Amino acid sequence: MEKLNILIVGVGGQGTLLSSRILGNVALKLNFDVKVSEVHGMSQRGGSVVTYVKFGKKVYSPIIEKGEADVILAFEKLEALRCIDCLGKDGKMIINEQQIDPMPVIIGKAKYPENIIETLKENNKIYSLDALKIARECGNIKAVNIVLIGVLAKLTGINKDIFVEAIREVVPAKFLEVNLKAFEEGYNYHN
Amino acid sequence: MKKLMLGNEAVARGAYEAGCTVASAYPGTPSTEITEAIAKQYDEIYSEWAPNEKVAMEVAIGASFGGARAICAMKHVGLNVAADPLFTVSYTGVNGGLVIMVADDPGMHSSQNEQDSRNYARASKVPMLEPSDSQECKEYVKKAFSISEQFDTPVIVRLSTRVAHSQSVVELNDKEDYKIKDYIKDAGKYVMMPAMARKRHVVVEKRMADLREYSDSSELNRVKMDSDDIGVITSGIAYQYVKEAMPNASVLKLGMVYPIPEKLIADFASKVKTLYVVEELEPFFEEQILKMGIKVIGKEKLPVIGELSSQIIAERLLGKAIIDASKQSVPVRPPVMCPGCPHRGMFYVLKKLKLNVSGDIGCYTLGALAPNESIDTCVCMGASIGVAHGMEKARGTEFGKKTVAILGDSTFIHSGITGLIDIVYNKGNSTVIILDNSITGMTGHQQNPTTGFTIKGEPTKQVDLELLCKAVGIDRVTVVDPFDIKEFEKVVKTETQIDEPSVIISQRPCALLKNVKYEGVQKINQDKCKRCRMCMKMGCPAIVDKGEHLEIDPALCVGCMLCTKVCGFGAIEKAGE
């Protein structure tokens, strides 16, 4: 692997920022140059959130643009659809099947698109799962992000222990057990 | 040792390594983490949240006069607030090094305008540096301290969102052994009354000449020659986009963005056939270079609005086609007030009463969006009060009685209090609602003078908002819980009709605070629900319309029970395990 561009999309409050920190940490352990870009502020809760993790020999721009993502980690279906044009030609997308209605849908001014995952599967390599359910079964619905990182870890082929170590360094001790379990579940989900 | 650091964290590290010992700031995205990181990681540096950016800068100026290396941090609009001391500290110069951090927000990810702070460097005649990644953030801050002392000037270091809020690899160094300088009384240098200021202006002009010379030879400005065909002059994050879009171009990267190195630029220009200037926002370099008589291509091809990107550069300068996937239209997802947010109850009442609402800067600005659509105006920090007063003076008392100003506790302290004094002093009639949620919410939970804790979490005196309002001459101050909707409505109705100014303190803590515990997830009892959709009027993201029925998403609900209070049929109840 020479470089890896990971785009993380989701809804504010879902734990996307923590995920980008873990992945940045993984890159550092692999001795890559790495940039992680995040935009936060303005009580991003509930809004679309996009973060970028780029590793390689030398990384200049911190941003992943159209067609440049090797992997997209989508925490929510609609956000997966929104960013699909960033996915590169041989890119892979991991989708949490959760649906969170945005306010325009809630108030009836827009419609939540149907069959998102099926549509995306037509032209893209998609790995989808109900990460919320898995996280709940592991003991904390907030571990959705780590379930998805588990799936990603398997796809990248990077040594699993490096991910585990990165998680240990970033996640607070009292949540660690649940999160490591969530990581395992994600890692073993798609065979 | 190498570490992955946010640009802002690297700035904090740079201040630490430079032996800086005083830091003051008011939080503002994307600059907030600078001072947070200082408070959290470097006990050697005294740190504080100031009531606003002007005070923060004055504190840093005082620390510098006192002989210490000092730093203050703010976002671009914060520098407007602090512009008054900035222009004069340019005249006084410094004692200990003084660094002013300013974070611009091209693209307005979380700002009310898109201004280019480089103009402040030129206007105040203060040198400005601009890093392009976290490593440079650290190095440039250290460099800024030494330039500050070498040239007896404050130095501004400019960030942009993509530098402040991206993490990249930083090599850590040891802390410099900086000894605090002696405090020397020197009225001619530090007392800026006309006779002395006139002399200092001469000094400033001489200093500008010295800095121009310095800029020409400084290692902050780097040339990397490659192709003779294309040369690019750029700085900051734009440099990173250029390197990605035009890997073979020769590049003059400006680390010192004011004053610019004129000789270096002329020399670089003479070596390439086509010269581009790639800069975000204003044609700041471009205009100065054109004035030197050098032909450059810049804003005729590149936008003055929003952020740049490597694809924009490739498309506009190299004519490369951008992949334009025709995708189906996807519903937008604007940020919303959180489930359990105390502002929700207030907006519900304001909308119901059909009031004109003069708004302000904070999470509650989201009340301008559907379904609340309750805010009519939002200009800058603290503006809600003055704007409401102005509306009343323009349109008369009856209009005033249908108008309220709303602003947060931190915003009120920042610059709302002077507006309130204006209303009292000038016999206004406005009703001001202070949204006291016990924290500075929007920027991610910073303490402020109304919370009773310092930046370090240490208990301190707490501003008593009620007493404060009374002290400036407001006789009618009412504290009310916005989730007590009936009472809240009654109070708003009464206070807007009264023939004197009044303040309503809407008091309930931010739902995201750790100590806020609600009743637990609620659900809609489908047998009792009449589908009247009253609960939907709240604009709570946890209540979803499933077509046939309404539902509460258990992954989002926090159990604030506001919806149970508006349901006329008792259909919303605690969800079982």
mmCIF file of N, CA and C in Angstrom, chain A residues 11 21 24-25 28 33-48 52 54 60-63 65-68 76 78-79 81-82 85 98-107 109-111 113 119 132 141, chain B residues 3-4 6 29 33 109-110 133 161-162 165-169 237 240-241 243-244 309-311 322-325 327-328 330-336 338 363 366 370-371 373 442 512 536 539-541 543-545 553 555-556:
data_model
loop_
_atom_site.group_PDB
_atom_site.id
_atom_site.type_symbol
_atom_site.label_atom_id
_atom_site.label_comp_id
_atom_site.label_asym_id
_atom_site.label_seq_id
_atom_site.Cartn_x
_atom_site.Cartn_y
_atom_site.Cartn_z
ATOM 1 N N VAL A 11 -23.410 11.986 10.582
ATOM 2 C CA VAL A 11 -24.232 13.043 11.158
ATOM 3 C C VAL A 11 -23.561 13.479 12.458
ATOM 4 N N ARG A 21 -9.483 10.310 14.384
ATOM 5 C CA ARG A 21 -8.290 10.325 15.246
ATOM 6 C C ARG A 21 -7.657 8.952 15.346
ATOM 7 N N GLY A 24 -5.923 8.252 12.060
ATOM 8 C CA GLY A 24 -4.701 9.041 11.974
ATOM 9 C C GLY A 24 -3.582 8.395 12.778
ATOM 10 N N ASN A 25 -3.963 7.894 13.928
ATOM 11 C CA ASN A 25 -3.025 7.212 14.803
ATOM 12 C C ASN A 25 -2.457 5.941 14.156
ATOM 13 N N LEU A 28 0.141 6.901 11.631
ATOM 14 C CA LEU A 28 1.387 7.301 12.283
ATOM 15 C C LEU A 28 2.196 6.077 12.690
ATOM 16 N N ASP A 33 3.329 9.559 6.227
ATOM 17 C CA ASP A 33 2.934 10.942 6.429
ATOM 18 C C ASP A 33 1.407 10.904 6.478
ATOM 19 N N VAL A 34 0.809 11.756 7.287
ATOM 20 C CA VAL A 34 -0.642 11.669 7.417
ATOM 21 C C VAL A 34 -1.239 13.038 7.676
ATOM 22 N N LYS A 35 -2.425 13.260 7.120
ATOM 23 C CA LYS A 35 -3.200 14.459 7.446
ATOM 24 C C LYS A 35 -4.642 14.065 7.717
ATOM 25 N N VAL A 36 -5.177 14.646 8.758
ATOM 26 C CA VAL A 36 -6.570 14.402 9.113
ATOM 27 C C VAL A 36 -7.254 15.759 9.137
ATOM 28 N N SER A 37 -8.307 15.892 8.367
ATOM 29 C CA SER A 37 -8.976 17.190 8.327
ATOM 30 C C SER A 37 -10.409 17.054 8.798
ATOM 31 N N GLU A 38 -10.806 17.949 9.639
ATOM 32 C CA GLU A 38 -12.146 17.887 10.206
ATOM 33 C C GLU A 38 -12.699 19.295 10.289
ATOM 34 N N VAL A 39 -13.968 19.432 10.121
ATOM 35 C CA VAL A 39 -14.573 20.749 10.298
ATOM 36 C C VAL A 39 -15.590 20.632 11.412
ATOM 37 N N HIS A 40 -15.389 21.401 12.449
ATOM 38 C CA HIS A 40 -16.381 21.365 13.530
ATOM 39 C C HIS A 40 -16.626 22.753 14.062
ATOM 40 N N GLY A 41 -17.589 22.860 14.947
ATOM 41 C CA GLY A 41 -18.045 24.152 15.431
ATOM 42 C C GLY A 41 -19.477 24.342 15.013
ATOM 43 N N MET A 42 -20.074 25.471 15.381
ATOM 44 C CA MET A 42 -21.464 25.746 15.012
ATOM 45 C C MET A 42 -22.356 24.575 15.391
ATOM 46 N N SER A 43 -22.152 24.042 16.584
ATOM 47 C CA SER A 43 -22.975 22.940 17.104
ATOM 48 C C SER A 43 -23.338 21.969 15.986
ATOM 49 N N GLN A 44 -22.302 21.347 15.433
ATOM 50 C CA GLN A 44 -22.501 20.484 14.262
ATOM 51 C C GLN A 44 -23.472 19.328 14.508
ATOM 52 N N ARG A 45 -23.958 19.175 15.734
ATOM 53 C CA ARG A 45 -24.895 18.086 16.027
ATOM 54 C C ARG A 45 -26.022 18.077 15.018
ATOM 55 N N GLY A 46 -26.221 16.929 14.453
ATOM 56 C CA GLY A 46 -27.366 16.822 13.571
ATOM 57 C C GLY A 46 -27.105 17.269 12.146
ATOM 58 N N GLY A 47 -25.989 17.949 11.894
ATOM 59 C CA GLY A 47 -25.660 18.361 10.536
ATOM 60 C C GLY A 47 -24.763 17.331 9.865
ATOM 61 N N SER A 48 -24.590 17.470 8.552
ATOM 62 C CA SER A 48 -23.659 16.591 7.835
ATOM 63 C C SER A 48 -22.239 16.873 8.298
ATOM 64 N N TYR A 52 -11.589 13.878 6.677
ATOM 65 C CA TYR A 52 -10.702 13.238 5.717
ATOM 66 C C TYR A 52 -9.484 12.683 6.436
ATOM 67 N N LYS A 54 -5.877 11.086 5.238
ATOM 68 C CA LYS A 54 -5.042 10.759 4.068
ATOM 69 C C LYS A 54 -3.674 10.296 4.531
ATOM 70 N N TYR A 60 0.061 16.355 0.781
ATOM 71 C CA TYR A 60 -0.047 17.814 0.719
ATOM 72 C C TYR A 60 -1.432 18.268 1.167
ATOM 73 N N SER A 61 -2.384 18.297 0.243
ATOM 74 C CA SER A 61 -3.722 18.779 0.606
ATOM 75 C C SER A 61 -4.369 17.856 1.642
ATOM 76 N N PRO A 62 -4.975 18.429 2.673
ATOM 77 C CA PRO A 62 -5.662 17.571 3.655
ATOM 78 C C PRO A 62 -7.038 17.116 3.185
ATOM 79 N N ILE A 63 -7.433 17.562 1.993
ATOM 80 C CA ILE A 63 -8.806 17.308 1.547
ATOM 81 C C ILE A 63 -8.865 16.215 0.486
ATOM 82 N N GLU A 65 -10.925 14.989 -2.658
ATOM 83 C CA GLU A 65 -11.886 15.588 -3.581
ATOM 84 C C GLU A 65 -12.573 14.520 -4.426
ATOM 85 N N LYS A 66 -13.351 14.959 -5.403
ATOM 86 C CA LYS A 66 -14.130 14.018 -6.212
ATOM 87 C C LYS A 66 -13.265 12.918 -6.819
ATOM 88 N N GLY A 67 -13.711 11.706 -6.658
ATOM 89 C CA GLY A 67 -13.008 10.578 -7.253
ATOM 90 C C GLY A 67 -11.717 10.182 -6.576
ATOM 91 N N GLU A 68 -11.441 10.730 -5.417
ATOM 92 C CA GLU A 68 -10.137 10.478 -4.791
ATOM 93 C C GLU A 68 -10.159 9.527 -3.589
ATOM 94 N N GLU A 76 -24.115 6.832 7.971
ATOM 95 C CA GLU A 76 -25.561 6.948 7.755
ATOM 96 C C GLU A 76 -25.813 6.847 6.258
ATOM 97 N N LEU A 78 -27.992 8.179 4.001
ATOM 98 C CA LEU A 78 -28.158 9.368 3.160
ATOM 99 C C LEU A 78 -26.814 10.065 2.936
ATOM 100 N N GLU A 79 -25.992 10.059 3.975
ATOM 101 C CA GLU A 79 -24.672 10.691 3.850
ATOM 102 C C GLU A 79 -23.789 9.892 2.896
ATOM 103 N N LEU A 81 -24.907 8.389 0.243
ATOM 104 C CA LEU A 81 -25.370 8.800 -1.078
ATOM 105 C C LEU A 81 -24.806 10.176 -1.457
ATOM 106 N N ARG A 82 -24.763 11.047 -0.460
ATOM 107 C CA ARG A 82 -24.323 12.422 -0.709
ATOM 108 C C ARG A 82 -22.872 12.484 -1.202
ATOM 109 N N ASP A 85 -19.786 10.609 -5.125
ATOM 110 C CA ASP A 85 -18.894 11.017 -6.224
ATOM 111 C C ASP A 85 -17.449 11.245 -5.767
ATOM 112 N N GLN A 98 -28.026 2.590 9.248
ATOM 113 C CA GLN A 98 -28.894 3.469 10.041
ATOM 114 C C GLN A 98 -29.491 4.594 9.182
ATOM 115 N N GLN A 99 -30.727 4.930 9.494
ATOM 116 C CA GLN A 99 -31.368 6.078 8.822
ATOM 117 C C GLN A 99 -31.647 7.163 9.857
ATOM 118 N N ILE A 100 -31.106 8.346 9.623
ATOM 119 C CA ILE A 100 -31.431 9.495 10.475
ATOM 120 C C ILE A 100 -32.033 10.552 9.565
ATOM 121 N N ASP A 101 -33.297 10.854 9.789
ATOM 122 C CA ASP A 101 -33.966 11.824 8.925
ATOM 123 C C ASP A 101 -33.416 13.226 9.160
ATOM 124 N N PRO A 102 -33.006 13.921 8.097
ATOM 125 C CA PRO A 102 -32.601 15.320 8.269
ATOM 126 C C PRO A 102 -33.838 16.192 8.437
ATOM 127 N N MET A 103 -33.647 17.391 8.986
ATOM 128 C CA MET A 103 -34.788 18.250 9.307
ATOM 129 C C MET A 103 -35.720 18.513 8.113
ATOM 130 N N PRO A 104 -35.178 18.768 6.895
ATOM 131 C CA PRO A 104 -36.102 18.980 5.771
ATOM 132 C C PRO A 104 -37.028 17.779 5.543
ATOM 133 N N VAL A 105 -36.551 16.573 5.848
ATOM 134 C CA VAL A 105 -37.402 15.383 5.712
ATOM 135 C C VAL A 105 -38.412 15.345 6.860
ATOM 136 N N ILE A 106 -37.932 15.632 8.064
ATOM 137 C CA ILE A 106 -38.818 15.601 9.241
ATOM 138 C C ILE A 106 -39.993 16.561 9.068
ATOM 139 N N ILE A 107 -39.699 17.731 8.523
ATOM 140 C CA ILE A 107 -40.797 18.694 8.396
ATOM 141 C C ILE A 107 -41.535 18.581 7.050
ATOM 142 N N LYS A 109 -40.440 18.742 3.908
ATOM 143 C CA LYS A 109 -40.053 19.546 2.750
ATOM 144 C C LYS A 109 -39.168 18.764 1.767
ATOM 145 N N ALA A 110 -38.749 17.596 2.185
ATOM 146 C CA ALA A 110 -37.938 16.749 1.299
ATOM 147 C C ALA A 110 -38.277 15.303 1.628
ATOM 148 N N LYS A 111 -37.898 14.410 0.729
ATOM 149 C CA LYS A 111 -38.204 13.004 0.930
ATOM 150 C C LYS A 111 -36.907 12.224 1.099
ATOM 151 N N PRO A 113 -34.583 9.445 0.333
ATOM 152 C CA PRO A 113 -34.558 8.557 -0.833
ATOM 153 C C PRO A 113 -34.711 7.081 -0.433
ATOM 154 N N THR A 119 -29.196 0.991 -4.628
ATOM 155 C CA THR A 119 -28.772 1.884 -5.709
ATOM 156 C C THR A 119 -27.248 1.993 -5.748
ATOM 157 N N LEU A 132 -25.458 -0.026 14.232
ATOM 158 C CA LEU A 132 -26.127 0.435 15.459
ATOM 159 C C LEU A 132 -26.579 -0.763 16.293
ATOM 160 N N ILE A 141 -24.567 1.965 22.324
ATOM 161 C CA ILE A 141 -24.878 2.374 20.953
ATOM 162 C C ILE A 141 -23.860 3.377 20.406
ATOM 163 N N LYS B 3 4.468 13.543 16.605
ATOM 164 C CA LYS B 3 3.101 13.426 17.091
ATOM 165 C C LYS B 3 2.140 13.992 16.055
ATOM 166 N N LEU B 4 0.967 13.374 15.967
ATOM 167 C CA LEU B 4 -0.072 13.896 15.093
ATOM 168 C C LEU B 4 -0.809 14.993 15.864
ATOM 169 N N LEU B 6 -3.337 18.647 15.759
ATOM 170 C CA LEU B 6 -4.176 19.658 15.136
ATOM 171 C C LEU B 6 -3.322 20.913 14.954
ATOM 172 N N THR B 29 -14.622 29.469 16.718
ATOM 173 C CA THR B 29 -14.247 28.473 15.720
ATOM 174 C C THR B 29 -13.696 29.172 14.478
ATOM 175 N N GLU B 33 -9.271 25.717 19.920
ATOM 176 C CA GLU B 33 -8.424 24.674 20.515
ATOM 177 C C GLU B 33 -7.022 25.161 20.864
ATOM 178 N N HIS B 109 -17.490 27.839 7.270
ATOM 179 C CA HIS B 109 -17.991 26.613 7.886
ATOM 180 C C HIS B 109 -18.762 26.938 9.156
ATOM 181 N N SER B 110 -18.348 27.968 9.855
ATOM 182 C CA SER B 110 -19.082 28.348 11.071
ATOM 183 C C SER B 110 -18.848 29.829 11.368
ATOM 184 N N ASP B 133 0.824 23.918 7.519
ATOM 185 C CA ASP B 133 0.475 22.632 8.155
ATOM 186 C C ASP B 133 0.844 22.728 9.642
ATOM 187 N N THR B 161 -9.266 27.650 8.440
ATOM 188 C CA THR B 161 -9.930 26.464 9.000
ATOM 189 C C THR B 161 -9.175 25.180 8.676
ATOM 190 N N ARG B 162 -8.725 25.066 7.422
ATOM 191 C CA ARG B 162 -8.092 23.806 7.002
ATOM 192 C C ARG B 162 -6.710 23.596 7.602
ATOM 193 N N HIS B 165 -7.777 23.229 11.759
ATOM 194 C CA HIS B 165 -8.534 22.021 12.071
ATOM 195 C C HIS B 165 -8.089 20.790 11.287
ATOM 196 N N SER B 166 -6.831 20.790 10.813
ATOM 197 C CA SER B 166 -6.367 19.509 10.288
ATOM 198 C C SER B 166 -5.175 19.057 11.111
ATOM 199 N N GLN B 167 -5.061 17.752 11.223
ATOM 200 C CA GLN B 167 -3.947 17.199 11.989
ATOM 201 C C GLN B 167 -2.870 16.741 11.024
ATOM 202 N N SER B 168 -1.627 17.074 11.348
ATOM 203 C CA SER B 168 -0.525 16.493 10.606
ATOM 204 C C SER B 168 0.651 16.306 11.558
ATOM 205 N N VAL B 169 1.710 15.704 11.036
ATOM 206 C CA VAL B 169 2.797 15.239 11.892
ATOM 207 C C VAL B 169 3.677 16.407 12.368
ATOM 208 N N ILE B 237 -2.668 27.265 3.257
ATOM 209 C CA ILE B 237 -3.260 26.022 2.769
ATOM 210 C C ILE B 237 -3.263 25.977 1.241
ATOM 211 N N GLN B 240 -0.570 23.924 -0.277
ATOM 212 C CA GLN B 240 -0.769 22.463 -0.313
ATOM 213 C C GLN B 240 -1.584 22.067 -1.543
ATOM 214 N N TYR B 241 -2.587 22.869 -1.867
ATOM 215 C CA TYR B 241 -3.404 22.566 -3.049
ATOM 216 C C TYR B 241 -2.567 22.712 -4.323
ATOM 217 N N LYS B 243 0.700 22.309 -4.623
ATOM 218 C CA LYS B 243 1.649 21.182 -4.722
ATOM 219 C C LYS B 243 0.959 19.938 -5.267
ATOM 220 N N GLU B 244 -0.312 19.780 -4.927
ATOM 221 C CA GLU B 244 -1.029 18.607 -5.388
ATOM 222 C C GLU B 244 -1.486 18.766 -6.850
ATOM 223 N N SER B 309 -9.303 24.555 -3.784
ATOM 224 C CA SER B 309 -9.037 23.125 -3.672
ATOM 225 C C SER B 309 -8.102 22.791 -4.810
ATOM 226 N N SER B 310 -7.478 21.615 -4.743
ATOM 227 C CA SER B 310 -6.550 21.275 -5.826
ATOM 228 C C SER B 310 -7.322 21.103 -7.126
ATOM 229 N N GLN B 311 -8.581 20.649 -7.046
ATOM 230 C CA GLN B 311 -9.359 20.482 -8.280
ATOM 231 C C GLN B 311 -9.749 21.827 -8.899
ATOM 232 N N ILE B 322 -12.978 18.643 -14.477
ATOM 233 C CA ILE B 322 -13.295 17.991 -13.200
ATOM 234 C C ILE B 322 -14.351 16.933 -13.435
ATOM 235 N N ILE B 323 -14.162 15.812 -12.746
ATOM 236 C CA ILE B 323 -15.173 14.754 -12.864
ATOM 237 C C ILE B 323 -16.466 15.308 -12.294
ATOM 238 N N ASP B 324 -17.469 15.365 -13.130
ATOM 239 C CA ASP B 324 -18.723 15.913 -12.625
ATOM 240 C C ASP B 324 -19.801 14.848 -12.671
ATOM 241 N N ALA B 325 -19.812 14.042 -11.638
ATOM 242 C CA ALA B 325 -20.802 12.979 -11.576
ATOM 243 C C ALA B 325 -22.179 13.604 -11.448
ATOM 244 N N LYS B 327 -25.273 13.424 -10.014
ATOM 245 C CA LYS B 327 -25.904 12.604 -8.987
ATOM 246 C C LYS B 327 -27.319 13.080 -8.730
ATOM 247 N N GLN B 328 -28.102 12.183 -8.174
ATOM 248 C CA GLN B 328 -29.472 12.565 -7.882
ATOM 249 C C GLN B 328 -29.481 13.581 -6.746
ATOM 250 N N VAL B 330 -29.941 15.086 -3.339
ATOM 251 C CA VAL B 330 -29.977 14.484 -2.016
ATOM 252 C C VAL B 330 -30.446 15.564 -1.045
ATOM 253 N N PRO B 331 -31.402 15.239 -0.176
ATOM 254 C CA PRO B 331 -31.867 16.262 0.773
ATOM 255 C C PRO B 331 -30.706 16.801 1.606
ATOM 256 N N VAL B 332 -30.678 18.118 1.805
ATOM 257 C CA VAL B 332 -29.606 18.690 2.623
ATOM 258 C C VAL B 332 -29.820 18.316 4.079
ATOM 259 N N ARG B 333 -28.728 18.390 4.855
ATOM 260 C CA ARG B 333 -28.835 18.074 6.272
ATOM 261 C C ARG B 333 -28.195 19.216 7.057
ATOM 262 N N PRO B 334 -28.952 20.278 7.289
ATOM 263 C CA PRO B 334 -28.379 21.390 8.056
ATOM 264 C C PRO B 334 -28.240 20.996 9.517
ATOM 265 N N PRO B 335 -27.292 21.624 10.244
ATOM 266 C CA PRO B 335 -27.215 21.331 11.672
ATOM 267 C C PRO B 335 -28.505 21.744 12.367
ATOM 268 N N VAL B 336 -28.827 21.085 13.432
ATOM 269 C CA VAL B 336 -30.065 21.382 14.167
ATOM 270 C C VAL B 336 -29.768 21.485 15.660
ATOM 271 N N CYS B 338 -29.823 20.290 19.263
ATOM 272 C CA CYS B 338 -29.773 18.901 19.738
ATOM 273 C C CYS B 338 -31.092 18.473 20.387
ATOM 274 N N CYS B 363 -25.389 28.733 19.232
ATOM 275 C CA CYS B 363 -26.152 27.580 18.721
ATOM 276 C C CYS B 363 -27.550 28.013 18.308
ATOM 277 N N LEU B 366 -29.389 28.778 14.985
ATOM 278 C CA LEU B 366 -30.079 27.740 14.209
ATOM 279 C C LEU B 366 -31.591 27.900 14.269
ATOM 280 N N ALA B 370 -35.837 26.269 9.455
ATOM 281 C CA ALA B 370 -37.081 25.534 9.657
ATOM 282 C C ALA B 370 -36.819 24.376 10.618
ATOM 283 N N PRO B 371 -37.750 23.980 11.460
ATOM 284 C CA PRO B 371 -39.128 24.488 11.490
ATOM 285 C C PRO B 371 -39.329 25.687 12.423
ATOM 286 N N GLU B 373 -37.812 28.780 12.436
ATOM 287 C CA GLU B 373 -37.883 30.009 11.627
ATOM 288 C C GLU B 373 -38.273 31.213 12.467
ATOM 289 N N MET B 442 -21.799 26.800 21.596
ATOM 290 C CA MET B 442 -21.527 26.697 20.173
ATOM 291 C C MET B 442 -20.109 26.238 19.842
ATOM 292 N N LEU B 512 -26.029 18.765 26.425
ATOM 293 C CA LEU B 512 -24.824 17.951 26.227
ATOM 294 C C LEU B 512 -23.897 17.979 27.436
ATOM 295 N N MET B 536 -44.371 17.413 16.472
ATOM 296 C CA MET B 536 -43.462 17.701 15.356
ATOM 297 C C MET B 536 -43.099 19.183 15.288
ATOM 298 N N GLY B 539 -39.597 20.609 16.268
ATOM 299 C CA GLY B 539 -38.388 20.497 15.463
ATOM 300 C C GLY B 539 -37.337 19.651 16.147
ATOM 301 N N CYS B 540 -37.791 18.636 16.884
ATOM 302 C CA CYS B 540 -36.825 17.735 17.531
ATOM 303 C C CYS B 540 -36.411 16.668 16.521
ATOM 304 N N PRO B 541 -35.114 16.499 16.299
ATOM 305 C CA PRO B 541 -34.675 15.523 15.297
ATOM 306 C C PRO B 541 -34.992 14.076 15.665
ATOM 307 N N ILE B 543 -37.946 12.983 16.696
ATOM 308 C CA ILE B 543 -39.330 12.618 16.362
ATOM 309 C C ILE B 543 -39.457 12.524 14.842
ATOM 310 N N VAL B 544 -39.760 11.337 14.351
ATOM 311 C CA VAL B 544 -39.781 11.112 12.900
ATOM 312 C C VAL B 544 -41.151 10.675 12.399
ATOM 313 N N ASP B 545 -41.414 11.133 11.200
ATOM 314 C CA ASP B 545 -42.677 10.821 10.551
ATOM 315 C C ASP B 545 -42.473 9.577 9.690
ATOM 316 N N ASP B 553 -37.114 8.175 17.632
ATOM 317 C CA ASP B 553 -35.921 7.365 17.389
ATOM 318 C C ASP B 553 -35.162 7.191 18.703
ATOM 319 N N ALA B 555 -32.371 6.022 19.338
ATOM 320 C CA ALA B 555 -30.935 6.299 19.273
ATOM 321 C C ALA B 555 -30.659 7.794 19.415
ATOM 322 N N LEU B 556 -31.680 8.624 19.221
ATOM 323 C CA LEU B 556 -31.477 10.078 19.283
ATOM 324 C C LEU B 556 -32.109 10.719 20.518
#
